[in-house]
């Protein structure tokens, strides 16, 4: 509550000025009273000593107690001795011969020291000496009263003057704070109103050349800057809102176009699938002749060895075309996640030999060498690396990746296919760099670059086939090391499953 009462700045200023005046007045009064008391105390001691010496001198000689008692009664004058409260004549042994007034003190201490001085009593003893012998002692004493009439009157007058001074200082402080601190209150009120209303056009109307005037001037200048920035921010906000509105309308328009394009693409895709389905049906009908007639010719016999080889190649080409037609339907199912793998034991070494044989003419035409290694050594027909999968799909996977590597190579380049049985991987390496434009979308659908007849489906279908076989396909390409595509099969597909699987039909007669 005390802190809350003095929270306003004006109360603190008034209290400070009033308190300082009160402290100053009290200090002056106390110093003056102390000075008066000390002066009175020293003066009373001098008077007592002078009086006791005067009395001792006025005592009759020779010393007779009765005459000394009469002389003491006649000599004592309280009007001349305002500080004397006690007079007495005492024999050397301490017995009182005559006394006037009362005062408590130790007689033995007085006679031994001739003086008693403490906080409440002042007593002086003066010996009466006759013929070198002390006949008696004259005693004068005074009680010390700090608050006599003079001191009391002084303190009353000081209290009245101090109270008047405090009241005057209070009203002067109140007047002074209104005169000096009103600009500060105007500043506080303006800041509070600006904080509530956000109106930066308000100003504090105060002009002066003192520090408060400088403070108000700088405060108003700050408000000018804030008002200017507020106008700029408001203008910029409106401009941004307009730009956002235009951008939103543009995005809405593009979104509508995109929705339309997606719908058109879906319709075109559906039409394409239907056309492919029809074409596949028609192609399959024609392929029955390409596949059937070689079988008929071979069954008739009467063919030379070369003729039989030619007819077998024609028959095998027909089966491959049939596989390609079937692959399109399988890729469609893989895209939708509904394809079921019909796994057999596929020997990948012989599959790669077959792909090498199929692209011999391409290698010759492009002057590119295809090298196959097995565990960092040249491959041979005795090497084996079997995985669980579908022969025609795996043939499509590696054929697409190898053909892409060969087509991207320069003349006299070497494309290396490395088989590593320790980590169940097959990597394909060529020395050229995949363009940065398609590195991140290398396995995306329709991702192609620099090939006039490229469809962007080769790597896409390779990734789908790898996923269907629970294999992982990856690509890294740098200027210094070229391009490396890796296909990593799981250990489960290469060891556990192949032991109980039949070999692929396509490899049974090789």
Short mmCIF file of C-alpha atoms in Angstrom, two decimals:
data_model
loop_
_atom_site.label_atom_id
_atom_site.label_comp_id
_atom_site.label_asym_id
_atom_site.label_seq_id
_atom_site.Cartn_x
_atom_site.Cartn_y
_atom_site.Cartn_z
CA UNK A 1 0.00 0.00 0.00
CA UNK A 2 2.89 2.35 0.82
CA UNK A 3 4.47 1.71 -2.59
CA UNK A 4 1.17 2.16 -4.41
CA UNK A 5 0.60 5.48 -2.66
CA UNK A 6 3.97 6.81 -3.81
CA UNK A 7 3.70 5.32 -7.29
CA UNK A 8 2.71 8.66 -8.95
CA UNK A 9 5.73 10.77 -9.74
CA UNK A 10 4.19 13.98 -8.34
CA UNK A 11 3.69 12.46 -4.88
CA UNK A 12 7.31 11.35 -4.81
CA UNK A 13 8.52 14.85 -5.78
CA UNK A 14 6.32 16.56 -3.14
CA UNK A 15 7.33 14.05 -0.48
CA UNK A 16 11.00 14.48 -1.31
CA UNK A 17 10.97 18.29 -1.12
CA UNK A 18 8.84 18.35 2.07
CA UNK A 19 10.98 15.69 3.74
CA UNK A 20 14.19 17.55 2.92
CA UNK A 21 12.79 20.79 4.37
CA UNK A 22 11.58 18.98 7.50
CA UNK A 23 14.97 17.35 7.99
CA UNK A 24 16.71 20.71 7.57
CA UNK A 25 14.40 22.44 10.08
CA UNK A 26 14.74 19.64 12.65
CA UNK A 27 18.51 19.68 12.26
CA UNK A 28 18.68 23.45 12.85
CA UNK A 29 16.41 23.20 15.92
CA UNK A 30 18.39 20.33 17.44
CA UNK A 31 21.73 22.04 16.83
CA UNK A 32 20.47 25.31 18.32
CA UNK A 33 18.93 23.58 21.37
CA UNK A 34 22.10 21.61 21.98
CA UNK A 35 24.18 24.76 21.74
CA UNK A 36 21.93 26.57 24.22
CA UNK A 37 22.05 23.66 26.66
CA UNK A 38 25.81 23.41 26.50
CA UNK A 39 26.13 27.17 26.98
CA UNK A 40 23.81 27.08 29.97
CA UNK A 41 25.69 24.15 31.52
CA UNK A 42 29.07 25.83 31.24
CA UNK A 43 27.73 29.15 32.53
CA UNK A 44 26.11 27.52 35.59
CA UNK A 45 29.39 25.85 36.52
CA UNK A 46 31.28 29.16 36.41
CA UNK A 47 28.62 30.97 38.48
CA UNK A 48 28.64 28.24 41.14
CA UNK A 49 32.42 28.38 41.47
CA UNK A 50 32.41 32.20 41.71
CA UNK A 51 29.63 32.19 44.28
CA UNK A 52 31.22 29.57 46.54
CA UNK A 53 34.50 31.46 46.55
CA UNK A 54 32.66 34.70 47.37
CA UNK A 55 30.84 33.03 50.26
CA UNK A 56 34.02 31.50 51.60
CA UNK A 57 35.66 34.93 51.52
CA UNK A 58 32.74 36.60 53.34
CA UNK A 59 32.72 34.12 56.23
CA UNK A 60 33.69 35.79 59.57
CA UNK A 61 37.09 35.20 61.16
CA UNK A 62 37.73 33.50 63.47
CA UNK A 63 35.29 30.84 62.30
CA UNK A 64 32.37 30.48 64.66
CA UNK A 65 29.58 28.15 63.52
CA UNK A 66 26.71 30.35 64.76
CA UNK A 67 28.11 33.44 63.12
CA UNK A 68 28.89 31.46 59.94
CA UNK A 69 25.25 30.24 59.88
CA UNK A 70 24.00 33.84 60.11
CA UNK A 71 26.43 35.03 57.44
CA UNK A 72 25.30 32.23 55.10
CA UNK A 73 21.63 33.17 55.58
CA UNK A 74 22.30 36.82 54.86
CA UNK A 75 24.64 36.19 51.93
CA UNK A 76 22.35 33.81 50.00
CA UNK A 77 20.42 35.71 47.28
CA UNK A 78 18.46 33.57 44.80
CA UNK A 79 17.73 36.47 42.52
CA UNK A 80 21.47 36.96 41.92
CA UNK A 81 22.20 33.21 41.88
CA UNK A 82 19.51 31.77 39.58
CA UNK A 83 21.49 28.57 39.05
CA UNK A 84 22.08 27.78 42.80
CA UNK A 85 19.66 25.26 44.31
CA UNK A 86 21.57 24.27 47.49
CA UNK A 87 23.94 26.03 50.00
CA UNK A 88 25.45 24.60 53.15
CA UNK A 89 28.29 24.84 55.69
CA UNK A 90 29.83 21.48 56.50
CA UNK A 91 32.41 20.57 59.12
CA UNK A 92 35.55 18.75 58.00
CA UNK A 93 34.09 15.46 59.16
CA UNK A 94 31.05 15.91 56.90
CA UNK A 95 28.42 16.96 59.44
CA UNK A 96 26.17 19.81 58.27
CA UNK A 97 26.40 23.02 60.28
CA UNK A 98 23.80 24.93 58.24
CA UNK A 99 22.02 24.29 54.91
CA UNK A 100 19.42 25.82 52.64
CA UNK A 101 17.63 23.91 49.86
CA UNK A 102 17.96 20.20 49.10
CA UNK A 103 20.12 18.20 46.73
CA UNK A 104 21.19 14.57 46.72
CA UNK A 105 24.91 13.85 46.47
CA UNK A 106 27.71 11.85 48.13
CA UNK A 107 29.30 13.96 50.90
CA UNK A 108 32.48 11.87 51.17
CA UNK A 109 33.12 12.10 47.40
CA UNK A 110 32.54 15.86 47.51
CA UNK A 111 34.94 16.47 50.41
CA UNK A 112 37.64 14.32 48.83
CA UNK A 113 37.38 15.86 45.34
CA UNK A 114 35.89 19.31 46.19
CA UNK A 115 33.58 18.80 43.16
CA UNK A 116 30.75 16.51 42.09
CA UNK A 117 29.78 16.69 38.43
CA UNK A 118 27.35 14.27 36.78
CA UNK A 119 24.41 14.33 34.39
CA UNK A 120 21.94 15.69 37.01
CA UNK A 121 24.02 17.46 39.70
CA UNK A 122 26.75 20.07 39.99
CA UNK A 123 28.14 20.60 43.60
CA UNK A 124 31.29 22.59 44.54
CA UNK A 125 32.98 22.66 47.99
CA UNK A 126 35.24 25.58 49.02
CA UNK A 127 37.27 25.12 52.25
CA UNK A 128 37.39 27.83 54.96
CA UNK A 129 41.01 27.89 56.08
CA UNK A 130 42.11 29.62 59.24
CA UNK A 131 45.70 29.53 60.43
CA UNK A 132 46.47 26.83 57.88
CA UNK A 133 43.66 24.61 59.18
CA UNK A 134 40.40 23.75 57.44
CA UNK A 135 37.62 24.84 59.76
CA UNK A 136 34.66 24.06 57.48
CA UNK A 137 33.46 23.81 53.86
CA UNK A 138 31.09 26.09 51.98
CA UNK A 139 28.90 24.01 49.60
CA UNK A 140 26.95 25.29 46.58
CA UNK A 141 25.03 22.96 44.30
CA UNK A 142 22.75 23.09 41.30
CA UNK A 143 20.48 20.50 39.60
CA UNK A 144 20.80 20.25 35.82
CA UNK A 145 17.38 20.65 34.15
CA UNK A 146 17.58 20.54 30.40
CA UNK A 147 13.97 21.54 29.89
CA UNK A 148 13.67 24.77 31.80
CA UNK A 149 11.31 27.54 30.77
CA UNK A 150 13.70 29.08 28.29
CA UNK A 151 14.42 25.83 26.55
CA UNK A 152 10.76 24.84 26.53
CA UNK A 153 9.74 28.16 25.00
CA UNK A 154 12.51 27.86 22.45
CA UNK A 155 11.39 24.37 21.45
CA UNK A 156 7.74 25.43 21.20
CA UNK A 157 8.64 28.34 18.98
CA UNK A 158 10.90 26.07 16.91
CA UNK A 159 8.11 23.48 16.53
CA UNK A 160 5.71 26.18 15.36
CA UNK A 161 8.24 27.61 12.95
CA UNK A 162 9.17 24.11 11.70
CA UNK A 163 5.53 23.14 11.12
CA UNK A 164 4.94 26.38 9.27
CA UNK A 165 8.08 25.78 7.19
CA UNK A 166 7.01 22.23 6.33
CA UNK A 167 3.54 23.40 5.26
CA UNK A 168 5.05 26.18 3.17
CA UNK A 169 7.52 23.74 1.57
CA UNK A 170 4.65 21.31 0.86
CA UNK A 171 2.59 23.92 -0.98
CA UNK A 172 5.68 25.25 -2.77
CA UNK A 173 6.61 21.71 -3.86
CA UNK A 174 3.07 21.17 -5.15
CA UNK A 175 3.25 24.43 -7.07
CA UNK A 176 6.74 23.61 -8.32
CA UNK A 177 5.90 20.15 -9.63
CA UNK A 178 2.90 21.54 -11.53
CA UNK A 179 5.15 24.14 -13.08
CA UNK A 180 8.09 21.85 -13.88
CA UNK A 181 6.62 18.38 -14.39
CA UNK A 182 3.42 19.15 -16.28
CA UNK A 183 5.18 18.53 -19.65
CA UNK A 184 6.16 15.06 -18.43
CA UNK A 185 2.52 14.31 -17.60
CA UNK A 186 1.50 15.59 -21.01
CA UNK A 187 4.09 13.27 -22.57
CA UNK A 188 2.81 10.29 -20.57
CA UNK A 189 -0.82 11.07 -21.43
CA UNK A 190 0.01 11.46 -25.13
CA UNK A 191 2.00 8.20 -25.20
CA UNK A 192 -0.86 6.36 -23.47
CA UNK A 193 -3.48 7.75 -25.86
CA UNK A 194 -1.30 6.92 -28.88
CA UNK A 195 -0.80 3.38 -27.59
CA UNK A 196 -4.57 2.91 -27.29
CA UNK A 197 -5.82 4.75 -30.38
CA UNK A 198 -2.80 4.20 -32.71
CA UNK A 199 -3.26 7.84 -33.75
CA UNK A 200 0.22 9.14 -34.54
CA UNK A 201 -1.04 12.64 -35.44
CA UNK A 202 -1.18 13.66 -31.75
CA UNK A 203 1.42 16.13 -30.46
CA UNK A 204 2.42 17.56 -27.05
CA UNK A 205 1.91 21.38 -27.04
CA UNK A 206 4.93 22.59 -25.05
CA UNK A 207 7.67 24.95 -26.10
CA UNK A 208 10.70 25.79 -23.96
CA UNK A 209 14.46 26.07 -24.24
CA UNK A 210 15.14 23.85 -21.21
CA UNK A 211 15.69 20.09 -21.08
CA UNK A 212 11.95 19.37 -20.90
CA UNK A 213 11.44 21.46 -24.00
CA UNK A 214 14.11 19.42 -25.80
CA UNK A 215 12.45 16.21 -24.61
CA UNK A 216 9.03 17.29 -25.88
CA UNK A 217 10.54 18.45 -29.18
CA UNK A 218 12.30 15.11 -29.74
CA UNK A 219 9.14 13.23 -28.74
CA UNK A 220 7.09 15.15 -31.30
CA UNK A 221 9.83 14.57 -33.90
CA UNK A 222 9.70 10.84 -33.15
CA UNK A 223 5.93 10.91 -33.66
CA UNK A 224 6.51 12.61 -37.03
CA UNK A 225 8.80 9.78 -38.11
CA UNK A 226 6.37 7.13 -36.83
CA UNK A 227 3.47 8.80 -38.62
CA UNK A 228 5.49 8.92 -41.85
CA UNK A 229 6.44 5.24 -41.56
CA UNK A 230 2.87 4.34 -40.67
CA UNK A 231 1.64 6.00 -43.87
CA UNK A 232 4.31 4.16 -45.87
CA UNK A 233 3.40 0.84 -44.23
CA UNK A 234 -0.28 1.41 -44.87
CA UNK A 235 0.44 2.21 -48.51
CA UNK A 236 2.71 -0.81 -48.84
CA UNK A 237 0.11 -3.01 -47.16
CA UNK A 238 -2.54 -1.92 -49.65
CA UNK A 239 -0.11 -2.55 -52.49
CA UNK A 240 0.70 -6.02 -51.14
CA UNK A 241 -2.98 -6.82 -50.67
CA UNK A 242 -3.62 -5.80 -54.26
CA UNK A 243 -0.66 -7.89 -55.46
CA UNK A 244 -1.85 -10.87 -53.41
CA UNK A 245 -5.33 -10.45 -54.83
CA UNK A 246 -3.95 -10.43 -58.37
CA UNK A 247 -1.68 -13.38 -57.61
CA UNK A 248 -4.57 -15.30 -56.06
CA UNK A 249 -6.68 -14.70 -59.14
CA UNK A 250 -3.78 -15.79 -61.34
CA UNK A 251 -3.23 -18.94 -59.27
CA UNK A 252 -6.94 -19.70 -59.36
CA UNK A 253 -6.87 -19.37 -63.13
CA UNK A 254 -3.79 -21.58 -63.43
CA UNK A 255 -5.30 -24.07 -61.02
CA UNK A 256 -8.41 -24.28 -63.16
CA UNK A 257 -6.22 -24.78 -66.22
CA UNK A 258 -4.24 -27.44 -64.38
CA UNK A 259 -7.40 -29.26 -63.35
CA UNK A 260 -8.54 -29.15 -66.96
CA UNK A 261 -5.16 -30.40 -68.20
CA UNK A 262 -5.17 -33.21 -65.63
CA UNK A 263 -8.65 -34.21 -66.70
CA UNK A 264 -7.61 -34.11 -70.36
CA UNK A 265 -4.45 -36.10 -69.60
CA UNK A 266 -6.42 -38.70 -67.66
CA UNK A 267 -8.82 -38.97 -70.56
CA UNK A 268 -5.93 -39.23 -73.02
CA UNK A 269 -4.25 -41.84 -70.80
CA UNK A 270 -7.45 -43.82 -70.66
CA UNK A 271 -7.80 -43.62 -74.45
CA UNK A 272 -4.14 -44.59 -74.84
CA UNK A 273 -4.57 -47.58 -72.58
CA UNK A 274 -7.63 -48.65 -74.49
CA UNK A 275 -5.84 -48.24 -77.83
CA UNK A 276 -2.83 -50.16 -76.50
CA UNK A 277 -5.11 -52.88 -75.23
CA UNK A 278 -6.69 -53.17 -78.66
CA UNK A 279 -3.30 -53.02 -80.36
CA UNK A 280 -1.93 -55.63 -77.99
CA UNK A 281 -4.80 -57.89 -78.82
CA UNK A 282 -4.24 -57.39 -82.55
CA UNK A 283 -0.46 -57.75 -82.22
CA UNK A 284 -0.85 -60.92 -80.21
CA UNK A 285 -3.06 -62.34 -82.95
CA UNK A 286 -0.40 -61.61 -85.57
CA UNK A 287 2.39 -62.88 -83.30
CA UNK A 288 0.69 -66.25 -83.18
CA UNK A 289 1.77 -66.69 -86.80
CA UNK A 290 5.34 -65.44 -86.11
CA UNK A 291 5.68 -67.86 -83.18
CA UNK A 292 3.62 -70.72 -84.62
CA UNK A 293 5.16 -71.09 -88.08
CA UNK A 294 8.77 -71.50 -86.78
CA UNK A 295 7.54 -74.31 -84.55
CA UNK A 296 5.80 -75.90 -87.54
CA UNK A 297 8.89 -75.60 -89.74
CA UNK A 298 11.14 -77.05 -87.05
CA UNK A 299 8.79 -79.98 -86.54
CA UNK A 300 8.82 -80.81 -90.28
CA UNK A 301 12.62 -81.13 -90.32
CA UNK A 302 14.66 -81.21 -93.57
CA UNK A 303 16.45 -77.96 -92.51
CA UNK A 304 20.10 -77.18 -92.46
CA UNK A 305 21.78 -76.18 -89.21
CA UNK A 306 21.95 -72.53 -90.23
CA UNK A 307 18.29 -72.56 -91.22
CA UNK A 308 17.31 -74.00 -87.83
CA UNK A 309 19.32 -71.28 -86.03
CA UNK A 310 17.63 -68.56 -88.08
CA UNK A 311 14.17 -69.99 -87.42
CA UNK A 312 14.92 -70.28 -83.66
CA UNK A 313 16.02 -66.63 -83.56
CA UNK A 314 12.82 -65.63 -85.34
CA UNK A 315 10.83 -67.63 -82.82
CA UNK A 316 12.74 -66.10 -79.88
CA UNK A 317 12.22 -62.58 -81.27
CA UNK A 318 8.51 -63.29 -81.51
CA UNK A 319 8.43 -64.35 -77.86
CA UNK A 320 10.28 -61.19 -76.86
CA UNK A 321 7.83 -59.01 -78.72
CA UNK A 322 5.06 -60.86 -76.94
CA UNK A 323 6.84 -60.21 -73.63
CA UNK A 324 7.08 -56.51 -74.44
CA UNK A 325 3.35 -56.38 -75.09
CA UNK A 326 2.68 -58.15 -71.83
CA UNK A 327 5.11 -55.83 -70.01
CA UNK A 328 2.95 -52.81 -70.78
CA UNK A 329 0.05 -54.34 -68.91
CA UNK A 330 2.34 -55.38 -66.05
CA UNK A 331 3.77 -51.85 -65.76
CA UNK A 332 0.21 -50.51 -65.58
CA UNK A 333 -0.51 -52.86 -62.64
CA UNK A 334 2.78 -51.93 -60.92
CA UNK A 335 1.86 -48.24 -61.08
CA UNK A 336 -1.33 -49.01 -59.21
CA UNK A 337 0.34 -51.39 -56.77
CA UNK A 338 -1.74 -54.41 -57.75
CA UNK A 339 0.90 -56.47 -59.54
CA UNK A 340 1.65 -59.93 -58.11
CA UNK A 341 5.13 -61.24 -58.80
CA UNK A 342 5.29 -64.76 -60.30
CA UNK A 343 8.77 -65.57 -59.02
CA UNK A 344 11.12 -68.12 -60.55
CA UNK A 345 14.86 -68.63 -60.18
CA UNK A 346 16.49 -66.26 -62.69
CA UNK A 347 20.19 -66.61 -63.51
CA UNK A 348 21.35 -63.03 -64.05
CA UNK A 349 24.78 -63.86 -65.51
CA UNK A 350 23.22 -65.64 -68.50
CA UNK A 351 20.53 -62.94 -68.71
CA UNK A 352 23.25 -60.29 -69.09
CA UNK A 353 25.01 -62.41 -71.74
CA UNK A 354 21.76 -62.56 -73.65
CA UNK A 355 21.31 -58.77 -73.46
CA UNK A 356 24.89 -58.32 -74.68
CA UNK A 357 24.15 -60.59 -77.62
CA UNK A 358 20.94 -58.66 -78.42
CA UNK A 359 22.67 -55.25 -78.58
CA UNK A 360 25.75 -56.39 -80.46
CA UNK A 361 24.77 -54.44 -83.55
CA UNK A 362 24.19 -51.28 -81.46
CA UNK A 363 27.58 -51.63 -79.78
CA UNK A 364 29.24 -52.01 -83.17
CA UNK A 365 27.39 -49.07 -84.64
CA UNK A 366 28.21 -46.74 -81.71
CA UNK A 367 31.76 -48.10 -81.28
CA UNK A 368 31.13 -48.81 -77.57
CA UNK A 369 32.46 -51.77 -75.59
CA UNK A 370 30.28 -53.60 -73.05
CA UNK A 371 32.33 -55.21 -70.28
CA UNK A 372 30.82 -57.57 -67.68
CA UNK A 373 32.72 -58.38 -64.45
CA UNK A 374 31.98 -60.85 -61.68
CA UNK A 375 33.35 -59.94 -58.23
CA UNK A 376 35.96 -57.65 -59.83
CA UNK A 377 37.07 -60.34 -62.34
CA UNK A 378 36.06 -60.93 -65.97
CA UNK A 379 32.79 -62.87 -66.06
CA UNK A 380 32.61 -66.43 -67.40
CA UNK A 381 29.80 -68.88 -68.18
CA UNK A 382 30.66 -70.78 -65.01
CA UNK A 383 29.70 -67.84 -62.78
CA UNK A 384 26.21 -67.83 -61.29
CA UNK A 385 24.09 -65.19 -59.58
CA UNK A 386 20.47 -66.24 -59.19
CA UNK A 387 17.62 -64.14 -57.82
CA UNK A 388 13.93 -64.75 -57.30
CA UNK A 389 11.89 -62.90 -59.91
CA UNK A 390 10.37 -62.89 -63.37
CA UNK A 391 12.79 -63.39 -66.22
CA UNK A 392 11.16 -61.12 -68.77
CA UNK A 393 10.76 -58.26 -66.24
CA UNK A 394 14.38 -58.48 -65.10
CA UNK A 395 15.46 -58.65 -68.73
CA UNK A 396 13.50 -55.47 -69.40
CA UNK A 397 15.01 -53.79 -66.31
CA UNK A 398 18.67 -54.43 -67.20
CA UNK A 399 18.12 -54.04 -70.94
CA UNK A 400 16.68 -50.54 -70.44
CA UNK A 401 19.49 -49.46 -68.10
CA UNK A 402 22.29 -50.92 -70.25
CA UNK A 403 20.88 -49.52 -73.51
CA UNK A 404 20.58 -46.06 -71.88
CA UNK A 405 24.22 -46.24 -70.75
CA UNK A 406 25.40 -47.33 -74.21
CA UNK A 407 23.39 -44.64 -76.02
CA UNK A 408 24.75 -41.95 -73.65
CA UNK A 409 28.39 -43.05 -74.18
CA UNK A 410 30.87 -41.52 -76.59
CA UNK A 411 32.79 -43.40 -79.25
CA UNK A 412 35.49 -45.72 -77.86
CA UNK A 413 33.88 -45.59 -74.39
CA UNK A 414 33.49 -48.64 -72.18
CA UNK A 415 30.26 -49.48 -70.37
CA UNK A 416 30.94 -51.73 -67.37
CA UNK A 417 28.37 -54.05 -65.80
CA UNK A 418 29.73 -55.23 -62.43
CA UNK A 419 28.22 -58.12 -60.47
CA UNK A 420 29.00 -58.22 -56.74
CA UNK A 421 27.63 -61.27 -54.96
CA UNK A 422 28.79 -60.12 -51.50
CA UNK A 423 26.29 -57.28 -51.34
CA UNK A 424 23.91 -58.65 -54.05
CA UNK A 425 24.33 -55.67 -56.37
CA UNK A 426 24.72 -55.11 -60.09
CA UNK A 427 26.09 -51.73 -61.14
CA UNK A 428 26.19 -50.15 -64.61
CA UNK A 429 28.85 -47.49 -65.20
CA UNK A 430 29.61 -45.18 -68.10
CA UNK A 431 31.91 -42.15 -68.26
CA UNK A 432 29.37 -39.50 -69.28
CA UNK A 433 27.44 -37.14 -66.99
CA UNK A 434 23.67 -37.20 -66.66
CA UNK A 435 22.40 -33.66 -67.38
CA UNK A 436 21.69 -31.73 -64.19
CA UNK A 437 18.20 -30.91 -65.48
CA UNK A 438 17.03 -34.51 -65.02
CA UNK A 439 19.31 -35.85 -62.27
CA UNK A 440 16.69 -35.39 -59.54
CA UNK A 441 13.90 -36.82 -61.72
CA UNK A 442 15.98 -39.50 -63.48
CA UNK A 443 13.54 -42.28 -62.59
CA UNK A 444 10.38 -40.20 -63.06
CA UNK A 445 7.84 -40.96 -65.74
CA UNK A 446 8.48 -39.22 -69.11
CA UNK A 447 11.85 -37.88 -67.86
CA UNK A 448 14.13 -37.63 -70.93
CA UNK A 449 16.78 -35.28 -72.28
CA UNK A 450 18.54 -34.93 -75.64
CA UNK A 451 16.97 -38.01 -77.31
CA UNK A 452 14.71 -37.27 -80.25
CA UNK A 453 12.82 -40.54 -79.96
CA UNK A 454 13.09 -40.83 -76.15
CA UNK A 455 9.89 -41.51 -74.21
CA UNK A 456 11.23 -41.26 -70.66
CA UNK A 457 9.72 -44.65 -69.80
CA UNK A 458 12.86 -46.83 -69.76
CA UNK A 459 14.24 -45.78 -66.37
CA UNK A 460 10.71 -45.33 -65.00
CA UNK A 461 9.74 -48.92 -65.83
CA UNK A 462 13.15 -50.11 -64.50
CA UNK A 463 12.39 -48.55 -61.12
CA UNK A 464 8.88 -50.06 -61.03
CA UNK A 465 10.27 -53.51 -61.86
CA UNK A 466 12.99 -53.15 -59.19
CA UNK A 467 10.39 -52.17 -56.60
CA UNK A 468 8.24 -55.17 -57.58
CA UNK A 469 11.29 -57.39 -56.91
CA UNK A 470 11.96 -55.62 -53.56
CA UNK A 471 15.21 -54.30 -55.00
CA UNK A 472 16.62 -50.79 -54.66
CA UNK A 473 17.75 -48.84 -57.72
CA UNK A 474 19.86 -45.67 -57.45
CA UNK A 475 21.87 -43.28 -59.62
CA UNK A 476 24.88 -41.03 -58.94
CA UNK A 477 26.50 -38.85 -61.58
CA UNK A 478 29.55 -36.57 -61.37
CA UNK A 479 31.90 -35.05 -63.94
CA UNK A 480 34.94 -36.75 -62.44
CA UNK A 481 33.50 -40.28 -62.04
CA UNK A 482 30.76 -40.43 -64.64
CA UNK A 483 27.40 -42.11 -64.04
CA UNK A 484 26.81 -45.17 -61.85
CA UNK A 485 23.45 -46.93 -61.65
CA UNK A 486 23.10 -49.60 -58.98
CA UNK A 487 20.49 -52.32 -58.48
CA UNK A 488 20.68 -53.87 -55.02
CA UNK A 489 18.72 -57.08 -54.40
CA UNK A 490 17.74 -58.15 -50.93
CA UNK A 491 19.53 -61.15 -49.48
CA UNK A 492 16.18 -62.89 -49.15
CA UNK A 493 15.62 -62.76 -52.91
CA UNK A 494 19.10 -63.98 -53.84
CA UNK A 495 19.57 -66.87 -51.41
CA UNK A 496 16.52 -68.03 -49.47
CA UNK A 497 13.87 -67.96 -52.19
CA UNK A 498 15.89 -69.25 -55.15
CA UNK A 499 16.72 -72.58 -53.50
CA UNK A 500 13.11 -73.79 -53.74
CA UNK A 501 12.18 -72.12 -57.03
CA UNK A 502 12.11 -73.64 -60.49
CA UNK A 503 14.38 -72.03 -63.08
CA UNK A 504 12.82 -69.61 -65.55
CA UNK A 505 11.34 -71.27 -68.63
CA UNK A 506 13.29 -68.87 -70.83
CA UNK A 507 16.58 -70.28 -69.49
CA UNK A 508 15.72 -73.97 -69.43
CA UNK A 509 16.75 -74.55 -73.06
CA UNK A 510 19.87 -72.34 -73.08
#
